[in-house]
Short mmCIF file of C-alpha atoms in Angstrom, two decimals:
data_model
loop_
_atom_site.label_atom_id
_atom_site.label_comp_id
_atom_site.label_asym_id
_atom_site.label_seq_id
_atom_site.Cartn_x
_atom_site.Cartn_y
_atom_site.Cartn_z
CA UNK F 1 -11.95 -48.22 120.81
CA UNK F 2 -9.15 -50.08 119.22
CA UNK F 3 -7.82 -52.84 117.03
CA UNK F 4 -4.18 -53.69 116.39
CA UNK F 5 -0.85 -52.43 117.67
CA UNK F 6 -1.86 -49.55 119.87
CA UNK F 7 -4.63 -51.13 121.88
CA UNK F 8 -2.68 -52.37 124.81
CA UNK F 9 -0.70 -49.21 125.29
CA UNK F 10 -3.96 -47.12 124.97
CA UNK F 11 -5.66 -49.29 127.62
CA UNK F 12 -2.85 -49.27 130.07
CA UNK F 13 -2.15 -45.44 129.79
CA UNK F 14 -5.80 -44.33 129.92
CA UNK F 15 -7.09 -46.84 132.53
CA UNK F 16 -6.39 -44.44 135.49
CA UNK F 17 -7.79 -41.62 133.39
CA UNK F 18 -11.01 -43.58 132.74
CA UNK F 19 -11.69 -43.60 136.44
CA UNK F 20 -12.59 -39.91 136.27
CA UNK F 21 -13.69 -39.71 132.57
CA UNK F 22 -16.12 -42.01 130.81
CA UNK F 23 -13.82 -43.16 127.99
CA UNK F 24 -14.60 -46.04 125.58
CA UNK F 25 -12.07 -48.82 125.11
CA UNK F 26 -13.33 -51.69 122.96
CA UNK F 27 -12.13 -54.26 120.47
CA UNK F 28 -13.59 -54.05 117.12
CA UNK F 29 -14.64 -56.91 114.91
CA UNK F 30 -14.01 -57.34 111.16
CA UNK F 31 -15.33 -55.23 108.48
CA UNK F 32 -15.14 -55.33 104.75
CA UNK F 33 -13.08 -53.09 102.50
CA UNK F 34 -14.60 -49.84 101.27
CA UNK F 35 -13.58 -49.73 97.60
CA UNK F 36 -13.73 -46.49 95.53
CA UNK F 37 -16.33 -46.65 92.57
CA UNK F 38 -13.48 -46.74 89.94
CA UNK F 39 -12.23 -50.03 91.53
CA UNK F 40 -15.49 -51.58 92.78
CA UNK F 41 -15.66 -53.84 89.74
CA UNK F 42 -12.49 -55.56 90.78
CA UNK F 43 -12.77 -59.06 92.28
CA UNK F 44 -10.71 -58.65 95.40
CA UNK F 45 -11.46 -61.22 98.08
CA UNK F 46 -13.18 -60.36 101.39
CA UNK F 47 -10.88 -59.19 104.13
CA UNK F 48 -9.43 -62.03 106.26
CA UNK F 49 -8.24 -61.32 109.68
CA UNK F 50 -4.85 -62.75 110.89
CA UNK F 51 -1.25 -62.48 109.90
CA UNK F 52 0.81 -63.55 107.00
CA UNK F 53 1.98 -67.05 107.77
CA UNK F 54 5.68 -66.33 107.55
CA UNK F 55 5.52 -62.70 108.61
CA UNK F 56 8.23 -61.17 110.64
CA UNK F 57 8.39 -57.80 112.43
CA UNK F 58 9.77 -55.12 110.24
CA UNK F 59 11.87 -53.45 113.01
CA UNK F 60 14.59 -54.54 115.43
CA UNK F 61 12.97 -56.01 118.66
CA UNK F 62 14.67 -53.41 120.96
CA UNK F 63 13.21 -50.55 118.91
CA UNK F 64 9.73 -51.90 119.72
CA UNK F 65 10.17 -52.19 123.53
CA UNK F 66 7.41 -50.50 125.57
CA UNK F 67 8.43 -48.84 128.91
CA UNK F 68 8.12 -50.96 131.99
CA UNK F 69 7.76 -54.28 129.95
CA UNK F 70 10.78 -56.25 129.11
CA UNK F 71 11.33 -58.35 126.00
CA UNK F 72 11.23 -61.55 127.83
CA UNK F 73 9.44 -63.48 124.99
CA UNK F 74 11.46 -61.77 122.06
CA UNK F 75 14.49 -63.89 121.38
CA UNK F 76 15.26 -63.03 117.71
CA UNK F 77 16.46 -59.69 116.41
CA UNK F 78 13.56 -59.52 113.95
CA UNK F 79 10.84 -61.64 115.76
CA UNK F 80 8.06 -63.57 114.08
CA UNK F 81 4.50 -62.27 114.39
CA UNK F 82 3.66 -64.95 117.03
CA UNK F 83 6.32 -63.45 119.36
CA UNK F 84 4.90 -59.94 118.79
CA UNK F 85 1.38 -61.15 119.49
CA UNK F 86 2.60 -62.79 122.70
CA UNK F 87 4.39 -59.60 123.84
CA UNK F 88 1.25 -57.42 123.28
CA UNK F 89 -0.98 -59.92 125.12
CA UNK F 90 1.32 -59.92 128.06
CA UNK F 91 1.56 -56.11 128.10
CA UNK F 92 -2.20 -55.68 127.83
CA UNK F 93 -3.13 -58.34 130.41
CA UNK F 94 -3.84 -55.82 133.10
CA UNK F 95 -6.53 -54.01 131.08
CA UNK F 96 -8.00 -57.02 129.40
CA UNK F 97 -10.90 -57.01 131.79
CA UNK F 98 -11.88 -53.52 130.62
CA UNK F 99 -12.01 -54.64 126.90
CA UNK F 100 -15.17 -55.49 125.06
CA UNK F 101 -14.06 -57.85 122.37
CA UNK F 102 -15.98 -58.82 119.34
CA UNK F 103 -17.59 -55.35 119.44
CA UNK F 104 -17.92 -53.28 116.26
CA UNK F 105 -18.17 -49.60 116.54
CA UNK F 106 -20.94 -48.48 114.09
CA UNK F 107 -21.04 -44.63 114.70
CA UNK F 108 -19.52 -41.96 116.79
CA UNK F 109 -21.57 -38.68 117.08
CA UNK F 110 -20.93 -35.49 119.00
CA UNK F 111 -24.32 -34.76 120.86
CA UNK F 112 -25.34 -31.55 122.43
CA UNK F 113 -27.15 -32.10 125.72
CA UNK F 114 -28.24 -28.75 127.14
CA UNK F 115 -25.18 -26.65 127.77
CA UNK F 116 -22.96 -29.68 127.62
CA UNK F 117 -21.58 -32.00 124.76
CA UNK F 118 -20.69 -35.69 124.88
CA UNK F 119 -19.87 -38.42 122.49
CA UNK F 120 -22.46 -41.02 121.74
CA UNK F 121 -21.20 -44.28 120.41
CA UNK F 122 -23.34 -47.03 118.76
CA UNK F 123 -21.85 -50.52 118.98
CA UNK F 124 -22.79 -53.94 117.65
CA UNK F 125 -22.03 -57.19 119.58
CA UNK F 126 -20.87 -59.48 116.85
CA UNK F 127 -21.78 -62.61 118.80
CA UNK F 128 -25.31 -61.53 120.06
CA UNK F 129 -26.11 -59.13 117.12
CA UNK F 130 -27.37 -56.69 119.73
CA UNK F 131 -26.78 -52.97 119.44
CA UNK F 132 -26.50 -50.25 122.11
CA UNK F 133 -25.73 -46.58 122.45
CA UNK F 134 -23.45 -45.39 125.17
CA UNK F 135 -22.26 -41.87 126.18
CA UNK F 136 -18.58 -40.94 126.79
CA UNK F 137 -16.65 -37.93 127.64
CA UNK F 138 -13.55 -38.68 125.32
CA UNK F 139 -12.87 -41.13 122.48
CA UNK F 140 -9.33 -42.50 121.74
CA UNK F 141 -9.46 -44.20 118.34
CA UNK F 142 -6.69 -46.86 117.93
CA UNK F 143 -8.20 -48.93 115.08
CA UNK F 144 -5.26 -48.48 112.73
CA UNK F 145 -5.49 -47.51 109.03
CA UNK F 146 -4.72 -50.79 107.20
CA UNK F 147 -8.33 -51.80 106.27
CA UNK F 148 -9.03 -49.99 102.97
CA UNK F 149 -6.38 -51.07 100.34
CA UNK F 150 -5.28 -48.49 97.89
CA UNK F 151 -4.60 -49.58 94.22
CA UNK F 152 -3.64 -46.92 91.77
CA UNK F 153 -5.80 -46.30 88.71
CA UNK F 154 -3.87 -47.84 85.77
CA UNK F 155 -5.12 -48.12 82.21
CA UNK F 156 -6.36 -51.66 81.54
CA UNK F 157 -6.35 -52.67 85.24
CA UNK F 158 -10.07 -53.42 85.57
CA UNK F 159 -10.19 -55.22 82.24
CA UNK F 160 -7.16 -57.39 83.13
CA UNK F 161 -8.77 -58.31 86.41
CA UNK F 162 -12.03 -59.23 84.55
CA UNK F 163 -10.15 -61.33 82.08
CA UNK F 164 -8.19 -63.15 84.73
CA UNK F 165 -9.93 -63.24 88.03
CA UNK F 166 -7.47 -63.33 90.85
CA UNK F 167 -4.65 -61.98 88.82
CA UNK F 168 -4.82 -58.53 90.57
CA UNK F 169 -4.42 -58.56 94.34
CA UNK F 170 -3.13 -56.50 97.24
CA UNK F 171 -0.77 -57.19 100.12
CA UNK F 172 -3.84 -56.84 102.42
CA UNK F 173 -4.98 -60.30 101.06
CA UNK F 174 -1.68 -62.11 101.15
CA UNK F 175 -1.37 -64.98 103.47
CA UNK F 176 0.83 -67.75 101.98
CA UNK F 177 3.71 -67.81 99.26
CA UNK F 178 2.45 -71.19 98.06
CA UNK F 179 -0.35 -69.47 96.34
CA UNK F 180 2.22 -68.10 93.85
CA UNK F 181 4.08 -71.38 93.17
CA UNK F 182 5.30 -71.61 89.63
CA UNK F 183 3.80 -68.30 88.73
CA UNK F 184 5.24 -65.17 87.07
CA UNK F 185 4.63 -62.44 89.61
CA UNK F 186 4.96 -58.68 89.58
CA UNK F 187 5.00 -56.99 92.93
CA UNK F 188 4.23 -53.18 92.97
CA UNK F 189 5.96 -51.23 95.56
CA UNK F 190 9.14 -51.80 97.38
CA UNK F 191 8.61 -50.46 100.93
CA UNK F 192 8.31 -52.76 103.90
CA UNK F 193 5.54 -55.07 102.79
CA UNK F 194 6.79 -55.18 99.11
CA UNK F 195 10.24 -56.20 100.19
CA UNK F 196 8.98 -58.94 102.63
CA UNK F 197 6.33 -60.33 100.18
CA UNK F 198 8.58 -60.46 97.16
CA UNK F 199 11.30 -62.28 99.19
CA UNK F 200 8.73 -64.84 100.36
CA UNK F 201 7.14 -65.21 96.91
CA UNK F 202 10.50 -65.81 95.29
CA UNK F 203 11.05 -69.08 97.13
CA UNK F 204 8.29 -70.74 95.07
CA UNK F 205 7.37 -68.52 92.09
CA UNK F 206 9.21 -68.22 88.65
CA UNK F 207 12.22 -66.12 88.84
CA UNK F 208 13.01 -63.41 88.79
CA UNK F 209 10.26 -61.75 90.82
CA UNK F 210 9.53 -58.46 88.97
CA UNK F 211 9.42 -55.49 91.36
CA UNK F 212 7.88 -52.31 90.18
CA UNK F 213 8.80 -49.20 92.10
CA UNK F 214 8.95 -45.45 91.62
CA UNK F 215 12.19 -44.96 93.42
CA UNK F 216 14.78 -47.47 94.88
CA UNK F 217 14.69 -48.18 98.62
CA UNK F 218 17.63 -48.50 100.96
CA UNK F 219 17.81 -52.26 101.46
CA UNK F 220 21.55 -52.91 101.83
CA UNK F 221 23.25 -53.26 98.43
CA UNK F 222 22.39 -55.85 95.96
CA UNK F 223 20.62 -58.39 98.27
CA UNK F 224 17.80 -58.83 95.75
CA UNK F 225 19.79 -59.18 92.59
CA UNK F 226 19.85 -62.95 92.49
CA UNK F 227 16.10 -63.41 92.55
CA UNK F 228 14.41 -60.13 91.51
CA UNK F 229 14.39 -57.69 88.68
CA UNK F 230 13.65 -53.97 89.31
CA UNK F 231 11.42 -51.97 86.79
CA UNK F 232 9.78 -48.62 86.88
CA UNK F 233 6.08 -48.19 87.60
CA UNK F 234 3.38 -49.79 85.47
CA UNK F 235 1.88 -47.72 82.63
CA UNK F 236 -0.65 -50.09 81.31
CA UNK F 237 -1.99 -53.65 81.47
CA UNK F 238 -3.28 -55.56 78.34
CA UNK F 239 -5.42 -58.68 78.78
CA UNK F 240 -4.44 -60.07 75.43
CA UNK F 241 -1.09 -61.86 76.07
CA UNK F 242 -1.23 -60.90 79.84
CA UNK F 243 1.05 -58.09 79.02
CA UNK F 244 2.24 -55.35 81.44
CA UNK F 245 3.88 -52.33 80.07
CA UNK F 246 6.18 -50.09 82.19
CA UNK F 247 6.97 -46.40 82.17
CA UNK F 248 10.23 -46.89 80.36
CA UNK F 249 8.48 -48.78 77.55
CA UNK F 250 9.58 -52.29 78.73
CA UNK F 251 6.90 -54.96 78.43
CA UNK F 252 6.46 -58.25 80.33
CA UNK F 253 4.27 -60.97 78.85
CA UNK F 254 2.43 -63.94 80.35
CA UNK F 255 2.11 -62.29 83.66
CA UNK F 256 0.17 -64.45 86.15
CA UNK F 257 -0.25 -62.22 89.20
CA UNK F 258 0.30 -58.61 90.01
CA UNK F 259 0.37 -57.88 93.84
CA UNK F 260 0.05 -54.26 94.85
CA UNK F 261 1.95 -53.31 97.93
CA UNK F 262 0.81 -49.71 97.57
CA UNK F 263 -0.58 -48.94 100.95
CA UNK F 264 -4.06 -47.96 102.17
CA UNK F 265 -6.70 -45.29 102.09
CA UNK F 266 -7.44 -43.69 105.49
CA UNK F 267 -10.92 -44.85 106.39
CA UNK F 268 -12.94 -44.29 109.51
CA UNK F 269 -16.48 -45.09 108.57
CA UNK F 270 -17.74 -44.64 112.13
CA UNK F 271 -16.69 -41.02 111.99
CA UNK F 272 -18.75 -40.18 108.94
CA UNK F 273 -21.04 -37.83 110.99
CA UNK F 274 -18.19 -35.42 111.90
CA UNK F 275 -18.23 -31.95 110.63
CA UNK F 276 -15.75 -30.94 109.40
CA UNK F 277 -14.71 -34.41 108.23
CA UNK F 278 -11.50 -36.09 109.14
CA UNK F 279 -11.50 -38.27 105.93
CA UNK F 280 -12.70 -37.18 102.45
CA UNK F 281 -10.93 -38.87 99.56
CA UNK F 282 -8.79 -41.13 101.88
CA UNK F 283 -5.48 -39.66 100.92
CA UNK F 284 -4.92 -38.20 104.40
CA UNK F 285 -6.67 -37.39 107.63
CA UNK F 286 -7.76 -33.88 107.97
CA UNK F 287 -8.32 -31.40 110.88
CA UNK F 288 -5.88 -33.24 113.27
CA UNK F 289 -3.33 -31.35 115.24
CA UNK F 290 0.01 -33.11 115.46
CA UNK F 291 -1.57 -35.91 113.33
CA UNK F 292 -3.52 -36.78 116.41
CA UNK F 293 -6.05 -34.36 118.10
CA UNK F 294 -9.27 -33.50 116.29
CA UNK F 295 -9.12 -29.70 116.40
CA UNK F 296 -12.82 -29.06 116.51
CA UNK F 297 -13.44 -31.35 119.40
CA UNK F 298 -10.17 -32.11 121.19
CA UNK F 299 -11.78 -34.92 123.33
CA UNK F 300 -11.43 -36.99 120.17
CA UNK F 301 -7.94 -38.29 119.17
CA UNK F 302 -6.75 -40.89 116.66
CA UNK F 303 -3.60 -42.74 117.59
CA UNK F 304 -1.08 -44.13 115.02
CA UNK F 305 -2.05 -42.04 111.98
CA UNK F 306 1.51 -41.45 110.69
CA UNK F 307 3.43 -43.97 108.43
CA UNK F 308 6.97 -45.18 108.21
CA UNK F 309 7.18 -45.15 112.04
CA UNK F 310 8.02 -47.59 114.79
CA UNK F 311 4.47 -48.13 115.93
CA UNK F 312 4.84 -49.11 119.60
CA UNK F 313 6.92 -46.26 121.07
CA UNK F 314 5.26 -43.88 118.67
CA UNK F 315 1.78 -44.81 119.96
CA UNK F 316 3.03 -44.88 123.59
CA UNK F 317 4.18 -41.29 123.25
CA UNK F 318 0.90 -40.10 121.71
CA UNK F 319 -1.27 -41.71 124.33
CA UNK F 320 0.91 -40.47 127.10
CA UNK F 321 0.49 -36.84 125.93
CA UNK F 322 -3.28 -37.33 125.40
CA UNK F 323 -3.74 -38.71 128.93
CA UNK F 324 -2.18 -35.61 130.40
CA UNK F 325 -4.38 -33.31 128.23
CA UNK F 326 -7.65 -35.10 129.06
CA UNK F 327 -6.73 -35.15 132.81
CA UNK F 328 -6.23 -31.44 132.70
CA UNK F 329 -2.45 -31.67 133.50
CA UNK F 330 -1.35 -30.35 130.04
CA UNK F 331 -2.92 -27.82 127.67
CA UNK F 332 -3.31 -27.79 123.97
CA UNK F 333 -2.67 -24.52 121.94
CA UNK F 334 -5.63 -22.50 121.01
CA UNK F 335 -7.87 -23.64 118.08
CA UNK F 336 -6.55 -20.91 115.83
CA UNK F 337 -2.91 -22.00 116.56
CA UNK F 338 -3.76 -25.62 115.91
CA UNK F 339 -5.35 -24.77 112.54
CA UNK F 340 -2.31 -22.60 111.68
CA UNK F 341 -0.09 -25.76 112.36
CA UNK F 342 -2.21 -27.90 110.05
CA UNK F 343 -2.39 -25.14 107.35
CA UNK F 344 1.43 -24.99 107.32
CA UNK F 345 1.65 -28.72 106.98
CA UNK F 346 -0.86 -28.66 104.05
CA UNK F 347 1.17 -26.00 102.33
CA UNK F 348 4.37 -28.02 102.86
CA UNK F 349 2.77 -31.18 101.31
CA UNK F 350 0.80 -29.40 98.61
CA UNK F 351 0.35 -31.79 95.66
CA UNK F 352 1.70 -34.59 97.85
CA UNK F 353 -1.24 -35.40 99.97
CA UNK F 354 -0.53 -39.08 100.04
CA UNK F 355 2.61 -38.33 102.03
CA UNK F 356 0.98 -35.90 104.44
CA UNK F 357 1.49 -38.34 107.32
CA UNK F 358 4.74 -40.01 106.10
CA UNK F 359 7.49 -39.65 108.64
CA UNK F 360 10.64 -41.27 107.55
CA UNK F 361 13.70 -41.09 109.79
CA UNK F 362 14.58 -38.70 111.48
CA UNK F 363 11.10 -37.17 111.51
CA UNK F 364 9.50 -40.04 113.52
CA UNK F 365 12.27 -39.73 116.18
CA UNK F 366 11.92 -36.02 116.37
CA UNK F 367 8.15 -36.32 116.76
CA UNK F 368 8.47 -38.83 119.55
CA UNK F 369 10.80 -36.42 121.41
CA UNK F 370 8.63 -33.49 120.68
CA UNK F 371 5.60 -35.10 122.40
CA UNK F 372 7.93 -36.32 125.29
CA UNK F 373 8.87 -32.74 125.83
CA UNK F 374 5.14 -31.66 125.85
CA UNK F 375 4.40 -34.34 128.37
CA UNK F 376 7.34 -33.32 130.57
CA UNK F 377 5.86 -29.85 130.95
CA UNK F 378 2.56 -31.29 132.39
CA UNK F 379 1.60 -30.46 135.94
CA UNK F 380 2.44 -33.01 138.51
CA UNK F 381 -0.32 -34.53 140.60
CA UNK F 382 0.03 -36.55 143.89
CA UNK F 383 -0.60 -40.22 143.70
CA UNK F 384 0.77 -40.86 140.20
CA UNK F 385 3.77 -43.06 139.05
CA UNK F 386 7.33 -41.83 138.95
CA UNK F 387 7.87 -40.16 142.39
CA UNK F 388 4.08 -40.13 143.00
CA UNK F 389 3.42 -37.07 140.80
CA UNK F 390 4.72 -37.26 137.19
CA UNK F 391 2.70 -40.20 135.99
CA UNK F 392 3.75 -42.76 133.33
CA UNK F 393 6.47 -40.98 131.27
CA UNK F 394 6.37 -41.47 127.45
CA UNK F 395 9.49 -42.63 125.66
CA UNK F 396 12.47 -40.44 124.74
CA UNK F 397 14.76 -41.58 121.94
CA UNK F 398 18.29 -40.92 122.84
CA UNK F 399 21.47 -41.13 120.64
CA UNK F 400 21.52 -45.01 120.73
CA UNK F 401 17.78 -45.34 119.77
CA UNK F 402 18.27 -42.65 117.07
CA UNK F 403 21.25 -44.82 115.65
CA UNK F 404 19.00 -47.85 116.04
CA UNK F 405 16.27 -46.37 113.96
CA UNK F 406 18.62 -45.13 111.28
CA UNK F 407 20.11 -48.64 110.85
CA UNK F 408 16.73 -50.40 110.63
CA UNK F 409 16.73 -50.90 106.80
CA UNK F 410 20.29 -52.27 106.87
CA UNK F 411 19.42 -54.53 109.83
CA UNK F 412 16.43 -55.98 108.05
CA UNK F 413 18.48 -56.53 104.92
CA UNK F 414 21.26 -58.29 106.79
CA UNK F 415 18.84 -60.49 108.62
CA UNK F 416 17.09 -61.39 105.37
CA UNK F 417 20.27 -62.43 103.77
CA UNK F 418 20.76 -65.22 106.51
CA UNK F 419 17.66 -66.88 105.58
CA UNK F 420 16.60 -69.45 108.15
CA UNK F 421 19.84 -68.85 110.05
CA UNK F 422 18.46 -65.50 111.16
CA UNK F 423 16.41 -67.43 113.87
CA UNK F 424 19.75 -67.97 115.66
CA UNK F 425 20.45 -64.16 115.84
CA UNK F 426 20.13 -62.76 119.32
CA UNK F 427 21.94 -59.56 119.16
CA UNK F 428 22.70 -56.73 116.63
CA UNK F 429 26.41 -57.34 117.03
CA UNK F 430 25.83 -60.84 115.55
CA UNK F 431 24.57 -59.20 112.41
CA UNK F 432 27.61 -56.86 112.30
CA UNK F 433 26.12 -53.71 113.83
CA UNK F 434 28.10 -52.06 116.64
CA UNK F 435 26.93 -48.82 118.37
CA UNK F 436 29.88 -46.41 119.25
CA UNK F 437 28.83 -43.72 121.65
CA UNK F 438 28.96 -40.23 120.29
CA UNK F 439 31.90 -38.21 121.27
CA UNK F 440 31.88 -34.38 121.48
#
């Protein structure tokens, strides 16, 4: 079951596996945001599907390449979302016939049937409104985790929103910079979405765009200095005078809009019946080995949980390893060992649960190569790809790709400085980035 980036890779990798295991692979329809009680009074709009009108991919094209599928339709270094969509459609064409589109997964339950267990999934056809229950041996969840917006609790936030409907928003609901024409805007957060949205908004809004952040990001020097103003995190909002006070005591008045680019809660409502649960307060996903395998029932896995990653190769590596596990070619550690791994990770992130799955460089690269190593140790089997035995091999990030990943923030900054001229960029060398092979 899937929606978003990993679906095509999940389908292609598990297709041969599905011939021997009854595994679901379905496209999910829209669902509304689940807001926590403290923010349920806010007037956020319903979720709209689709992409930001001027959105561009956040990573260099060649960092996104999937194995055995060339970048024939990606011309620009940082391609627009239309090119990414086309690439995924081409890649997933061979499994499209196996996908049930416009199908919402309502519940996933583990059912005991005599001395055996299976997964029972209840689905809703969004066109016919009919429901059905189907049994499966394994479930791979590739639905993403960008559905339930996270907005921090700030004094005066709800009151400000009530006084000025539409003044408080989240990047989830952003579509067009023209909605902010002539307005005084504060963007909260300066990670990928915050940088991209503030740059777009600045073309039509009052200047400077005020960017509230806890800590500065690596964006390539003073590229924002001409149109933005950096301030610390928000301490309080006051409806009277449309005031926003920051942690350093600075106050901005007559603020029209505050856009939160503060990420998302983890939310898998169709897994509510699991015990122990994967999600409680939404800060992170629990009971997962290597951020992927449900420890209690390893025939359930969730792809793409980590953040600050390059999604395509990351998901490709995860799915490749899971295919080997479920086909019996690779083995997991014991349940006790998997729990020890999670306990160690919890101790490491104690008090920082929101960053439990955050993998900034080089952690993401190391993870990809770790799972590649796990997959390499799998048993060979006649009839598979790569010499007829090894099967589809997950990515391995060599010295060049490691360098490319490290340069990503600077590549984005250099591309952004070019404005519309960036559409003419075809190579990293044109942006001034040259890879020199490492020498011992």
